[in-house]
Short mmCIF file of C-alpha atoms in Angstrom, two decimals:
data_model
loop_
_atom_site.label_atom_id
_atom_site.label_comp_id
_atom_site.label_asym_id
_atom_site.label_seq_id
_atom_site.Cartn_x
_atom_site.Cartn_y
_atom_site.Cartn_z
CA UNK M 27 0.00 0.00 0.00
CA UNK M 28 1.12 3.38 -1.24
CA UNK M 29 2.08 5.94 1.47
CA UNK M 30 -0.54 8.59 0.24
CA UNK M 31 -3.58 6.03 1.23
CA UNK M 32 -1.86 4.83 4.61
CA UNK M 33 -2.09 8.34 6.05
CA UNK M 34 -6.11 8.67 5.12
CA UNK M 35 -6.71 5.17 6.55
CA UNK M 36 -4.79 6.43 9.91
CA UNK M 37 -7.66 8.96 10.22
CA UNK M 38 -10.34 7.12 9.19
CA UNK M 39 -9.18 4.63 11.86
CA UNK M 40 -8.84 7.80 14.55
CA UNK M 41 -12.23 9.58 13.41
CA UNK M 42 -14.41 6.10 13.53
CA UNK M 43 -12.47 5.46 17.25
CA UNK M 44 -13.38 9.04 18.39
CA UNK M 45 -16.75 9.27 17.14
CA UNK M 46 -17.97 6.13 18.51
CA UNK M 47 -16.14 6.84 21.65
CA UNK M 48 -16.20 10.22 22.38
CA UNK M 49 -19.94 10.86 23.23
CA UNK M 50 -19.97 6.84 25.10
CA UNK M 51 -16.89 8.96 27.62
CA UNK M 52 -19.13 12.16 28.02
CA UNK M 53 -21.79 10.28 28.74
CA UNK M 54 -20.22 8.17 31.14
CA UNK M 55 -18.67 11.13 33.09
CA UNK M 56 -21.79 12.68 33.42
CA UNK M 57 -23.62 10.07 34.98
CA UNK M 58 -21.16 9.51 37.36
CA UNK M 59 -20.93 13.49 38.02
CA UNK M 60 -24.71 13.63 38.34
CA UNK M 61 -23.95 10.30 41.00
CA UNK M 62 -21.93 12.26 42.50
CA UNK M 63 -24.24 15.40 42.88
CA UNK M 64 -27.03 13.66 44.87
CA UNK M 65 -24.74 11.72 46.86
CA UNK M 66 -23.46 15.34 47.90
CA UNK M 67 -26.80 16.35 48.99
CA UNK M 68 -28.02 13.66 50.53
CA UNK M 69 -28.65 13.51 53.85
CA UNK M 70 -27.94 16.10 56.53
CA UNK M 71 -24.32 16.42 55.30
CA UNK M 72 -25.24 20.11 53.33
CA UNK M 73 -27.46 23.28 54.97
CA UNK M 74 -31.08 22.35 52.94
CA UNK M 75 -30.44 25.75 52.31
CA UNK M 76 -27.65 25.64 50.29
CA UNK M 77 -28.49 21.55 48.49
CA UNK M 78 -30.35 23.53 45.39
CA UNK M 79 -26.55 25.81 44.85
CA UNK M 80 -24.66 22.00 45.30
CA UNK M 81 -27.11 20.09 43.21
CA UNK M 82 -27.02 23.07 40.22
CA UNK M 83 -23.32 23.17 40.16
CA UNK M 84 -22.85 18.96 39.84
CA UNK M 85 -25.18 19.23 37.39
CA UNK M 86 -24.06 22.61 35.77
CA UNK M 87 -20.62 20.44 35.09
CA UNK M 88 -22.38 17.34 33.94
CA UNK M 89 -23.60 19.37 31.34
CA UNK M 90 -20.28 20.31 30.48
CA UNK M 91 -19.39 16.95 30.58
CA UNK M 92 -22.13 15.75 27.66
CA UNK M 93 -20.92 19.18 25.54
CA UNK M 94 -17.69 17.88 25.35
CA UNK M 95 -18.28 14.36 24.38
CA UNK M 96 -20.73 15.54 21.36
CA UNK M 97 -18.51 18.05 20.90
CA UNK M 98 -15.32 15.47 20.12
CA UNK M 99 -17.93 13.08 18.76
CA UNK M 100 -18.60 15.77 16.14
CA UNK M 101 -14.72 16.28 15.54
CA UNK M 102 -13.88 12.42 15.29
CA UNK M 103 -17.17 12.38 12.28
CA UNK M 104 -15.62 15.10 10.41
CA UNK M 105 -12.53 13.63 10.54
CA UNK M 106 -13.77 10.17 9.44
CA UNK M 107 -15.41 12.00 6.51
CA UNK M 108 -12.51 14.03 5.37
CA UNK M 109 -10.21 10.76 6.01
CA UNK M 110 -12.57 8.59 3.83
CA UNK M 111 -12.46 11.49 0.88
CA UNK M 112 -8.71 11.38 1.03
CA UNK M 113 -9.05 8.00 0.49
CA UNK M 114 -11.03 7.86 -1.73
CA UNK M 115 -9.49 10.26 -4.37
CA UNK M 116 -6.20 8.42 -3.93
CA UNK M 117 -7.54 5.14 -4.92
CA UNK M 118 -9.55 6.71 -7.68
CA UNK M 119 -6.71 8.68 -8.91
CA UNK M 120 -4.82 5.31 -9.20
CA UNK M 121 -7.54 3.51 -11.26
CA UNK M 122 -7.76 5.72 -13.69
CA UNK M 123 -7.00 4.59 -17.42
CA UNK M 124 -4.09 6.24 -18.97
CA UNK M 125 -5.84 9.12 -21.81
CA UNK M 126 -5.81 8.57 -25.07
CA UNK M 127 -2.42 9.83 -27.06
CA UNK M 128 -0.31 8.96 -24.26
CA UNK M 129 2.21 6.13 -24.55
#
């Protein structure tokens, strides 16, 4: 295999990894952030006053948790796509019949 195609089949590789992935991670890391904001504020360990602050900021980062994943997610897709058009155009290019007139 040619070195032009190796370095689109890298990304493709890389984008299909990191879309699939990505938004499985965010996902992840918010549930267990969102866990881990009603385990804060349960029970008598926080003022009742103040559990609706604690509860908005675990969740306020969970948040920010599931923006990133998509966010990658959407990064690793348009890498896949651009990957696959590399490859694509150097395997075309490749099959192409000589034109007509040259030796």
């Amino acid at each position: 295999m040619k070195r032009e195609q190796k370095k689109p089949l890298i990304g493709i590789v890389i984008g299909a990894v990191l879309t699939a992935l990505a938004p499985l991670v965010g996902l992840l890391i918010t549930i267990a952030s969102v866990n881990r904001s009603f385990a804060k504020v349960e029970g008598n360990s926080v003022d009742p006053a103040d559990k609706a602050k604690v509860l908005a900021s675990g969740i306020s980062s969970s948040m920010n948790a599931t923006a990133i994943g998509i966010g990658l997610g959407a990064l690793g897709l348009l890498v896949l796509v651009v990957s696959i058009l590399l490859f694509l155009r150097a395997t075309t290019s490749q099959r192409q019949p000589p034109s007509e007139g040259t030796p």
